[in-house]
Coordinates of C-alpha atoms in Angstrom, one line a residue:
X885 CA 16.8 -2.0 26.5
X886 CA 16.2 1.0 24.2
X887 CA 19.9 2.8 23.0
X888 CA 19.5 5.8 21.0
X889 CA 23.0 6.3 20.7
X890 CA 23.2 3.4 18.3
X891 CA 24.2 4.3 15.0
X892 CA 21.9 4.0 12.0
X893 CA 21.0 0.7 10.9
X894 CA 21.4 0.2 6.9
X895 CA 18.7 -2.3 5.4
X896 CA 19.4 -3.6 1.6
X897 CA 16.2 -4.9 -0.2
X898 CA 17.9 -7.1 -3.0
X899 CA 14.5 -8.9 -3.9
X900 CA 10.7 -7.5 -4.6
X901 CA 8.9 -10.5 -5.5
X902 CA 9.6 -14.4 -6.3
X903 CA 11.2 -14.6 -9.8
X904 CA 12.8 -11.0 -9.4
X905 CA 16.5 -10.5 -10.7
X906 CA 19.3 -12.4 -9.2
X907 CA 21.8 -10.0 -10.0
X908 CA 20.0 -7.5 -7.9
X909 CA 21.8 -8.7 -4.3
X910 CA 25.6 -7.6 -5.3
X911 CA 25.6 -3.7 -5.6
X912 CA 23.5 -3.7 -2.6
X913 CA 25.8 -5.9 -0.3
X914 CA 28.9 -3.8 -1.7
X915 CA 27.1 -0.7 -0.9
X916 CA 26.1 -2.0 3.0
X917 CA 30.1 -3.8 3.3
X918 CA 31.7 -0.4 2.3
X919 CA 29.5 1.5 4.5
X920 CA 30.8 -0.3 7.4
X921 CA 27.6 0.8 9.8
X922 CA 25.7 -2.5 11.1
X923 CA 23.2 -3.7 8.1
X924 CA 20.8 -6.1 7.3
X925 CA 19.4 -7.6 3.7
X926 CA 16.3 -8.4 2.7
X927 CA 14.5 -10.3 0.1
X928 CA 10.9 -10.1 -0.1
X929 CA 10.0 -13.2 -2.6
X930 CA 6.1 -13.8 -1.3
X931 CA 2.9 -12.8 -2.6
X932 CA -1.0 -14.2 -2.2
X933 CA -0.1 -16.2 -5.7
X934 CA 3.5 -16.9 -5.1
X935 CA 2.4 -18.9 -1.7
X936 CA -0.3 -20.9 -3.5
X937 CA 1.8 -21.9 -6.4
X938 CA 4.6 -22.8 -3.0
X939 CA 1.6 -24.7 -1.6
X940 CA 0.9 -26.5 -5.0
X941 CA 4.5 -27.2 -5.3
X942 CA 4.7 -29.0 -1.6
X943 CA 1.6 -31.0 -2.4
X944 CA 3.4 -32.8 -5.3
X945 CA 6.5 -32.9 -3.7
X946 CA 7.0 -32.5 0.0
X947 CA 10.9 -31.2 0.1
X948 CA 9.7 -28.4 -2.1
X949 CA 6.9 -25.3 -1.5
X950 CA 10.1 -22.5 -0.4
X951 CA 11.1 -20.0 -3.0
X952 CA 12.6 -21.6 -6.3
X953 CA 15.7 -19.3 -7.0
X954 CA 16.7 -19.2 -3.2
X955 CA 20.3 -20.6 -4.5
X956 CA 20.5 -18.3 -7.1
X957 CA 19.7 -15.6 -5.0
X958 CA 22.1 -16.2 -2.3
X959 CA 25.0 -17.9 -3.7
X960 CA 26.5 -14.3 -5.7
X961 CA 26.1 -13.1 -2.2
X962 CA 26.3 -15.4 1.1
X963 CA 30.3 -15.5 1.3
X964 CA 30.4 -11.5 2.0
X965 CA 27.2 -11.5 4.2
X966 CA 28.6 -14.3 6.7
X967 CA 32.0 -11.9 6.4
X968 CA 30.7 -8.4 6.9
X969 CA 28.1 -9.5 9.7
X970 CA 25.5 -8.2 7.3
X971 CA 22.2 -10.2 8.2
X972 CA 19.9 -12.1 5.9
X973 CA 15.9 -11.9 6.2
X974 CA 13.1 -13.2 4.1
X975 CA 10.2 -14.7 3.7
X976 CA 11.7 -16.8 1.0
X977 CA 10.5 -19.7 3.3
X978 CA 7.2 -19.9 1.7
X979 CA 5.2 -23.0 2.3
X980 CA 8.7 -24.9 3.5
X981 CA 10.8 -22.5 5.6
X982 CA 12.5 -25.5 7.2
X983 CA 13.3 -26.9 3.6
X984 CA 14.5 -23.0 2.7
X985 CA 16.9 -22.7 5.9
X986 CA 18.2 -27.0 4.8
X987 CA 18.7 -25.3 1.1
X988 CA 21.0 -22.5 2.5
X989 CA 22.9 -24.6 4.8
X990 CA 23.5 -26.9 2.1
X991 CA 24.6 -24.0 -0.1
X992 CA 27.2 -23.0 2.1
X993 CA 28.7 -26.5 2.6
X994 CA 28.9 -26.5 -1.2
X995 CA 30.7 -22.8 -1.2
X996 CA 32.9 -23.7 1.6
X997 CA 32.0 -21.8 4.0
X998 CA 31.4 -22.4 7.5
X999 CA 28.0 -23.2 8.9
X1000 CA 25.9 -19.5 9.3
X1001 CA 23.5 -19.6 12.1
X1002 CA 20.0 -19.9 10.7
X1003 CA 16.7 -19.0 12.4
X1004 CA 13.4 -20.6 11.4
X1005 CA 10.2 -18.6 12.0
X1006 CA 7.1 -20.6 13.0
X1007 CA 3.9 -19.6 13.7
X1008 CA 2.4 -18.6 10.2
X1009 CA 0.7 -22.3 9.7
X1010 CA -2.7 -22.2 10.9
X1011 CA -4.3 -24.9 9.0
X1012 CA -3.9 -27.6 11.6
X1013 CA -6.8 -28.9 13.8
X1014 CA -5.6 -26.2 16.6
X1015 CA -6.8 -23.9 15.0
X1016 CA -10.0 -25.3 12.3
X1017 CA -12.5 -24.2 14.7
X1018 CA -11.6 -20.3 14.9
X1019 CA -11.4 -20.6 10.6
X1020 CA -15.0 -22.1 10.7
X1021 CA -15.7 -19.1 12.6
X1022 CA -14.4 -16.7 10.9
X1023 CA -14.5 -18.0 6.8
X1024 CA -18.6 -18.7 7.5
X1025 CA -20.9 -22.0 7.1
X1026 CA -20.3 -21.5 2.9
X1027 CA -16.7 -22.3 3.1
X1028 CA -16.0 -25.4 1.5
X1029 CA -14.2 -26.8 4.7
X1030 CA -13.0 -30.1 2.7
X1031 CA -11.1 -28.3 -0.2
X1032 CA -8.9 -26.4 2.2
X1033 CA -5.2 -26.6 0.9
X1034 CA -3.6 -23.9 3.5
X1035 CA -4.0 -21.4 5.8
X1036 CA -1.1 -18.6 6.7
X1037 CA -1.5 -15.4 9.0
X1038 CA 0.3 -12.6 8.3
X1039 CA 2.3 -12.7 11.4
X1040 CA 4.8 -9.8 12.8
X1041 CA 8.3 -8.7 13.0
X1042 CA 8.9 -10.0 17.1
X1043 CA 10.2 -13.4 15.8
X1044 CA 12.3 -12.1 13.7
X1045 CA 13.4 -10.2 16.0
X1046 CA 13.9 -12.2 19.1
X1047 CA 16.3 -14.2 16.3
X1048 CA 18.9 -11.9 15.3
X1049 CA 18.7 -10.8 19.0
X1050 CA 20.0 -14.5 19.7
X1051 CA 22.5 -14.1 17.4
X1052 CA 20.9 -15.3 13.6
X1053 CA 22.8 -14.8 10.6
X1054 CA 20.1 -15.6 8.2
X1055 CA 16.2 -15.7 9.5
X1056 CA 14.0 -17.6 7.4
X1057 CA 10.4 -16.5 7.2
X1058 CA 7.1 -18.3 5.4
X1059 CA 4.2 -15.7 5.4
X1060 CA 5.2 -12.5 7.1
X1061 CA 3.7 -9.3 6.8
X1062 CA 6.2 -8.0 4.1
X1063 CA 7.4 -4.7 6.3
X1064 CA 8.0 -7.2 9.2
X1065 CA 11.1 -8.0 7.2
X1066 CA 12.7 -4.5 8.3
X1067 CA 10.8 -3.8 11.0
X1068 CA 12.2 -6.6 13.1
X1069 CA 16.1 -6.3 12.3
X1070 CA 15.3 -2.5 13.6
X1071 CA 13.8 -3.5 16.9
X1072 CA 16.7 -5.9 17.2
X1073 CA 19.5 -3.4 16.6
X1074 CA 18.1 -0.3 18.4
X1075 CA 16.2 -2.8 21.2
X1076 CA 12.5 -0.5 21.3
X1077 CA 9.9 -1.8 22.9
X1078 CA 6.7 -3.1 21.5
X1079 CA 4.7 -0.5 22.2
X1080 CA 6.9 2.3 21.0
X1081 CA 4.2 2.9 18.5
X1082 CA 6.2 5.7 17.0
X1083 CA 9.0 4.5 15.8
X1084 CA 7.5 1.1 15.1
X1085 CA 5.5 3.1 12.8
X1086 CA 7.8 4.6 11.0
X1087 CA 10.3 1.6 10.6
X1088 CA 7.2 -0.2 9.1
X1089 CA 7.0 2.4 6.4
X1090 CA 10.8 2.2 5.7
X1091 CA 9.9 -1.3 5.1
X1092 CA 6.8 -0.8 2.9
X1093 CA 9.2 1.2 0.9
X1094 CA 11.8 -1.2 0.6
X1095 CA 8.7 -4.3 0.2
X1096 CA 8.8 -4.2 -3.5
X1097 CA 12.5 -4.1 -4.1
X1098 CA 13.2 -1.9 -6.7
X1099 CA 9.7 -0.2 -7.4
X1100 CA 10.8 2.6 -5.1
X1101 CA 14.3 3.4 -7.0
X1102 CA 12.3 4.0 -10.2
X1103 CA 11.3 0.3 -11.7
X1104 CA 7.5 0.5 -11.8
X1105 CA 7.7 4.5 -11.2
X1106 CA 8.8 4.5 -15.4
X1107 CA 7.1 6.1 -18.0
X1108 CA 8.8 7.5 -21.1
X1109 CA 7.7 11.1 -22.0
X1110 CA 6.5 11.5 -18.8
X1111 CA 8.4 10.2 -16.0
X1112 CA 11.5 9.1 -17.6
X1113 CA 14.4 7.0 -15.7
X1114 CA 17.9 6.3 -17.0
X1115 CA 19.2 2.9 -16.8
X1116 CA 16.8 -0.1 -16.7
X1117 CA 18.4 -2.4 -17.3
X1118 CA 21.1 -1.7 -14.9
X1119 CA 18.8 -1.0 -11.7
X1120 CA 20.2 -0.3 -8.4
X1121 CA 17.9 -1.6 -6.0
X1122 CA 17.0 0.4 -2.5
X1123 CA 18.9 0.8 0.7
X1124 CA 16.9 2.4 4.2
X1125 CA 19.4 3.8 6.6
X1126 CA 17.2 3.9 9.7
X1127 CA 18.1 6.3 12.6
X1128 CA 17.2 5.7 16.3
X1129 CA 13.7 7.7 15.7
X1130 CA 12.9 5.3 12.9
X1131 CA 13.0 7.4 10.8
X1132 CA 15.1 6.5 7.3
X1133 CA 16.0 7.8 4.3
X1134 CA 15.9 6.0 1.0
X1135 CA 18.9 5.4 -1.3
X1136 CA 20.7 3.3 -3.9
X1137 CA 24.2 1.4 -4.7
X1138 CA 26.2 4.5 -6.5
X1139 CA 26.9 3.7 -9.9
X1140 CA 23.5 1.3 -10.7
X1141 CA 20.7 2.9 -12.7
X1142 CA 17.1 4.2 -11.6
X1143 CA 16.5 6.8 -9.5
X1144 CA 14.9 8.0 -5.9
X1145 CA 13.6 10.9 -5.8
X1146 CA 10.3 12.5 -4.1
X1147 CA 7.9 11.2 -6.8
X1148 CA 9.0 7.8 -7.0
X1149 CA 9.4 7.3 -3.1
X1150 CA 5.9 9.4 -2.9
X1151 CA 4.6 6.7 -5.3
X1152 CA 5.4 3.8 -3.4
X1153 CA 4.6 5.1 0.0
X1154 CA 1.1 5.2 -1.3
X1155 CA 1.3 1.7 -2.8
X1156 CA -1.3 -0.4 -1.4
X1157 CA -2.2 2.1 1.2
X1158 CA -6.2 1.8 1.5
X1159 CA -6.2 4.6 4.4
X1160 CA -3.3 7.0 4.8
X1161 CA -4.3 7.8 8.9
X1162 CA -4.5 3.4 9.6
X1163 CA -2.1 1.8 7.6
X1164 CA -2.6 -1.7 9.1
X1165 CA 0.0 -4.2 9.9
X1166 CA 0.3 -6.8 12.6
X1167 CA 3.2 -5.1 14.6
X1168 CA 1.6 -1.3 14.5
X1169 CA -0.8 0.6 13.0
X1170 CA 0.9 3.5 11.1
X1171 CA -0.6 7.3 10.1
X1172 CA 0.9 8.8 7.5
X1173 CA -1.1 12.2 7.7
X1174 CA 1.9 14.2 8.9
X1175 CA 4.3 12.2 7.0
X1176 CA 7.2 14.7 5.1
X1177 CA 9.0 13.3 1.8
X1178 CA 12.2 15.8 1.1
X1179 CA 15.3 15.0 -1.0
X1180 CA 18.4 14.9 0.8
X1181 CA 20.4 14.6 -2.0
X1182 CA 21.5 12.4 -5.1
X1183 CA 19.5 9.8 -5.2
X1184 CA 18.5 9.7 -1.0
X1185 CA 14.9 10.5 0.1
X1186 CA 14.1 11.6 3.7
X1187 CA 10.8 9.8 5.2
X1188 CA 9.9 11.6 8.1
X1189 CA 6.8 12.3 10.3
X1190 CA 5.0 9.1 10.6
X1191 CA 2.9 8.2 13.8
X1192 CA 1.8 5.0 15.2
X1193 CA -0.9 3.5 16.9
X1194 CA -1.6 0.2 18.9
X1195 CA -2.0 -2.3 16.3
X1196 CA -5.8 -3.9 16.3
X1197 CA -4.9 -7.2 18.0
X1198 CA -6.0 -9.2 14.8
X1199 CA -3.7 -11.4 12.1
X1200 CA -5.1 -11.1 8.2
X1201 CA -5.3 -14.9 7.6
X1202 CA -4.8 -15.7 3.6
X1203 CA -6.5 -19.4 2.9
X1204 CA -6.0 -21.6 0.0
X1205 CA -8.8 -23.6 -1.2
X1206 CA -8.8 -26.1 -4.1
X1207 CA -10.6 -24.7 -6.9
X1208 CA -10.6 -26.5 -9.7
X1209 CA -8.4 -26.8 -13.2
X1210 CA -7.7 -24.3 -15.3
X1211 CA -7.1 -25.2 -19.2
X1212 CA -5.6 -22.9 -21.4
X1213 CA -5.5 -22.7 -25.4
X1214 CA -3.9 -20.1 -27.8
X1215 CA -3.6 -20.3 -32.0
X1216 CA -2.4 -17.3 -34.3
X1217 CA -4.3 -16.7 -37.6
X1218 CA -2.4 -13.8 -39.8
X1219 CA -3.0 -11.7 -43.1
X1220 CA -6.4 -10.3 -44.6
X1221 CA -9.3 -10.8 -42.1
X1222 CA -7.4 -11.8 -39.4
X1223 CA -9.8 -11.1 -36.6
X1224 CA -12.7 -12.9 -38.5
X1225 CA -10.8 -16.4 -38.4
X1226 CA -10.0 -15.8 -35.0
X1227 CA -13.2 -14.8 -33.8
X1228 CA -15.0 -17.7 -35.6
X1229 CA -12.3 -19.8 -34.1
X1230 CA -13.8 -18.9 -30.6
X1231 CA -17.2 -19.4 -31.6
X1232 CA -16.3 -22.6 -32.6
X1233 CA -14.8 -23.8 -29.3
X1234 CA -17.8 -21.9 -27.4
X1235 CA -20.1 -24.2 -29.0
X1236 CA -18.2 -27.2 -28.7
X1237 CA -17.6 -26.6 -25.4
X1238 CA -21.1 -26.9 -25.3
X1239 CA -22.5 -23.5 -25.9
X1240 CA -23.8 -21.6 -23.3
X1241 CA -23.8 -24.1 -20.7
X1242 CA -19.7 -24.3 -21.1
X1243 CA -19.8 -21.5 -18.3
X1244 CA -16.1 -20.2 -17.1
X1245 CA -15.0 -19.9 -20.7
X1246 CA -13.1 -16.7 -21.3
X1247 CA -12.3 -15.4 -24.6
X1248 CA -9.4 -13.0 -25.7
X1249 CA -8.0 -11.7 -29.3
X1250 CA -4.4 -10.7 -28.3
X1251 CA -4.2 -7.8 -30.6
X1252 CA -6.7 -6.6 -30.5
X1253 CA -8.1 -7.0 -27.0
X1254 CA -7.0 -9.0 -23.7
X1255 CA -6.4 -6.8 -20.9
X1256 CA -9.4 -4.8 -21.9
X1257 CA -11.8 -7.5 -23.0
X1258 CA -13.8 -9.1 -20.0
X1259 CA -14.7 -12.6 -19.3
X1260 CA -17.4 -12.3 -21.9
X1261 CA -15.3 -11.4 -24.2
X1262 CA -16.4 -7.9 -24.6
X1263 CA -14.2 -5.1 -25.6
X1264 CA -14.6 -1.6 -26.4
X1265 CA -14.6 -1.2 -29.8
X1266 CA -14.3 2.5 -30.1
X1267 CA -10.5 1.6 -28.3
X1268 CA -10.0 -0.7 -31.8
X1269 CA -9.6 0.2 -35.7
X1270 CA -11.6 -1.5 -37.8
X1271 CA -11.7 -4.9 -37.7
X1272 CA -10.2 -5.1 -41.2
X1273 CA -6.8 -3.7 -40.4
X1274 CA -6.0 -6.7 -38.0
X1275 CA -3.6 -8.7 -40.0
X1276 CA -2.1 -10.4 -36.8
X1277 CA -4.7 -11.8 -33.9
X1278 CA -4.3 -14.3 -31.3
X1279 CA -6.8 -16.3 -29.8
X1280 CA -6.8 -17.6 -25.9
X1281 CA -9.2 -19.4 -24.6
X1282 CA -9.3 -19.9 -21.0
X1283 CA -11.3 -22.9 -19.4
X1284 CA -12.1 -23.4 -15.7
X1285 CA -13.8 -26.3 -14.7
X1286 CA -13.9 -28.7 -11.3
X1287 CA -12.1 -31.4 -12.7
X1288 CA -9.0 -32.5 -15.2
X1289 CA -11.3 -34.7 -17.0
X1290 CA -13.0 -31.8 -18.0
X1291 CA -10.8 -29.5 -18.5
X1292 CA -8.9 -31.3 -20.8
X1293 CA -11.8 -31.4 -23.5
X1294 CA -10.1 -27.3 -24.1
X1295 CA -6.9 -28.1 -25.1
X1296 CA -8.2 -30.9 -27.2
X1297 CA -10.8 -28.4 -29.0
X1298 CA -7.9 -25.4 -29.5
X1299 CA -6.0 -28.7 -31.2
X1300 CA -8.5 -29.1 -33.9
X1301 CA -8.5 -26.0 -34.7
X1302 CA -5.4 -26.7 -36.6
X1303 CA -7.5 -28.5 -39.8
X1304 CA -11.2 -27.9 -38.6
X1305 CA -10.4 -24.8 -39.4
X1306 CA -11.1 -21.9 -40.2
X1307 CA -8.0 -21.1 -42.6
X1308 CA -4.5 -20.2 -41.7
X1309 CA -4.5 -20.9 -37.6
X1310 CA -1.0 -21.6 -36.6
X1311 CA 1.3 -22.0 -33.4
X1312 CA -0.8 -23.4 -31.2
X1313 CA 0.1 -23.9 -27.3
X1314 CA -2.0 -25.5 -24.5
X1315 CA -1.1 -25.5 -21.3
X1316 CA -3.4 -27.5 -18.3
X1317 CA -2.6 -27.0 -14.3
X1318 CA -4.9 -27.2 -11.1
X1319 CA -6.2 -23.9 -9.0
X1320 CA -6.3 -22.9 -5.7
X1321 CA -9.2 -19.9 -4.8
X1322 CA -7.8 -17.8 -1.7
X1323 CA -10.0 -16.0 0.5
X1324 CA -9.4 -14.1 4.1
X1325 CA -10.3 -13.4 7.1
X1326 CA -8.9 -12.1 10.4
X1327 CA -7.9 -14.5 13.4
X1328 CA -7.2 -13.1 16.8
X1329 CA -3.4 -12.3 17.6
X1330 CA -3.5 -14.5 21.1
X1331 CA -4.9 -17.5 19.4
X1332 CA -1.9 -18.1 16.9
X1333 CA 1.5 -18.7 18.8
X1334 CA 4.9 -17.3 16.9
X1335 CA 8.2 -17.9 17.1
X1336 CA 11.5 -19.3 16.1
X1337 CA 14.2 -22.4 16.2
X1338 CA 17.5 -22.6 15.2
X1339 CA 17.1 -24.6 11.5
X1340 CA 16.8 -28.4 12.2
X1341 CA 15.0 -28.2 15.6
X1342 CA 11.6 -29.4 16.0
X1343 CA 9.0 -26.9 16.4
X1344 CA 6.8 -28.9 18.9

């Protein structure tokens, strides 16, 4: 049942990506303790990449594929969650949210504190048989069926939830749709209903503002000169206090570094936004046209205005093919003509690599061009002085081919470089690791079933 007397809900975001600081979660958790007001915190650890390197990681090992630093994460900050009644949600899950939500319990055994209740979202997985017809449908005749690694839906935030409603300490998620994560501890705590499009709405966008941790409290907003932000290297990452209308406005830990202010959350509203009047999610569909940004103080943002619409009765499906290996191979060449060594060096390994039959072969000259070359090694070279200055280039050669067998023959090549010459290459590294291609589609909503078991039940 709805209650709009509730009082605000406070939602940390202490993670915006796997690998992000794990010192991030303790000025957060002090700022929602200290607030006493119910609170939840978040960590958002999954991305298209970060789920097929999970994926890869299950295949060689089957306990692993769930985010790598979960401990690390968690352990500066589970004892004073479990003791405020400040909730835990993520997708940290990954490939293995059973193995994520066996990894926390074991953490707290190890800490010494008692068992927290821990929620399991199912659902995501729709690479089994169940569903292999509806993917043929969907991914086209060309797919190459037999090479499938994985296939995950974006599901919603009713799971979630339908858990902390049954009491969960900690939910564990795999592949969510990222503002899922707050959307569903707001439906929980204020008890809307589904098709409250409305406030769905705008408890989605709190959540796309808190998806990418510390973007939002001026991280990724940086720009010396032009948009410059104190503190770095001390960044306080974001807090939504969400009110009964769903709407929220965006803070910070007092005393951490960054900033929020109109620009930055302006910035990251817009992040990823194809179409400002149909932001699409699985829960809602949100339209930001009417949408007001305001300062409401130091460091707090107002988001405000946001409508929502009936969501388009469809899951975004990410799938994981196998896709070959990828070799890699870099060498430095210093001092007078620079460039020329390294350039020769790549025509060298072109033509061993057998010319212009060894297609996939991707040339860069770190230092000179990389992020603005192109797969053929083209640059512009108005953006570059002459090619006589260069007294310090790097060469990386990047191979990808359907098997290891051939892959290998690149970091063999890059090898020889050291006396084949030419003169003066140094430091070379090589590096050699399989692929996974993703492509997506869109699977009906009534044709994948969610939902959620306490950690250690079976799902069947």
């Amino acid at each position: 049942m709805q209650n709009l007397e509730k009082p605000p809900l406070r939602v940390g975001c202490a993670a915006g990506f796997s690998g992000d600081r794990t010192d991030a979660a303790a000025p957060v958790v002090q700022a929602l303790a200290a607030s006493g007001q119910p609170a939840c915190l978040i960590f958002e650890t999954l991305a298209e990449r970060t789920l097929a390197l999970a994926q890869l990681a299950r295949r060689e090992q089957p306990d692993a594929g769930y985010e790598p630093l979960l401990e690390e994460l968690l352990q500066p900050v589970l004892a004073d969650c479990l003791a405020h009644g400040i909730r835990i949600v993520s997708n940290f899950g990954a490939a293995n949210p059973q193995g994520a939500a066996r990894c926390i319990a074991g953490l707290a055994r190890r800490l010494g504190l008692r068992a927290p209740r821990i929620a399991v979202v199912h659902g995501d997985d729709v690479s089994g048989p169940a569903h292999r017809e509806a993917l043929r449908s969907a991914l086209g005749k060309d797919f190459p069926e037999e090479a499938l690694v994985s296939a995950n839906a974006y599901i919603g935030a009713r799971a979630i939830a339908e858990a902390l409603q049954a009491g969960a300490e900690i939910v564990v998620a795999g592949r969510v749709s990222d503002p899922s994560l707050t959307l569903g501890p707001a439906v929980a705590h204020f008890g809307w209903a589904w098709d409250d499009w409305d406030r769905l709405a705008r408890a989605t966008m709190a959540g796309h503002l808190l998806e990418c941790g510390a973007q939002v409290t001026g991280g990724y907003f940086a720009d010396p000169g032009f948009k410059d932000v104190q503190g770095l290297a001390r960044l306080g990452y974001p807090i939504a206090i969400i009110d009964s209308s769903g709407d929220c406005t965006i803070t910070k830990p007092e005393g951490t570094g960054g900033l929020v202010s109109e620009r930055s959350v302006k910035e990251q509203l817009l992040y990823e936004v194809h179409d400002p009047a149909a932001y699409l999610t699985p829960d809602v569909v949100a339209d930001l046209r009417d949408a007001e940004v305001r300062q409401a103080g130091p460091d707090a943002v107002r988001l405000s205005g946001v409508r929502g619409h009936a969501h388009n009765g469809h899951y975004k499906v990410n799938v994981c093919h196998a896709s070959g290996w990828l070799a890699e191979g870099e060498i430095s060449y210093a001092g007078p003509r620079a460039l020329e060594r390294a350039r020769l060096a790549g025509d060298v390994l072109r033509e061993r690599l057998g010319g212009e039959a060894a297609g996939g072969l991707r040339l860069d000259w770190i230092g000179v061009a990389s992020v603005l070359g192109d797969d053929a090694g083209r640059w512009r070279e108005a953006l570059s002085p002459s090619v006589g200055t260069h007294q310090d280039v790097r060469l990386r050669a990047a191979w990808l081919r359907p098997t290891r067998a051939e892959a290998q023959r690149l970091p063999r090549e890059v090898n020889a470089l050291y006396t084949c010459g030419p003169a003066g290459g140094g430091g070379v590294r090589t590096a050699l690791r399989a692929r996974l291609g993703t492509v997506s589609c869109l699977l009906p909503q009534h044709c994948i079933a969610t939902g959620w078991n306490w950690a250690g039940e079976d799902t069947a």
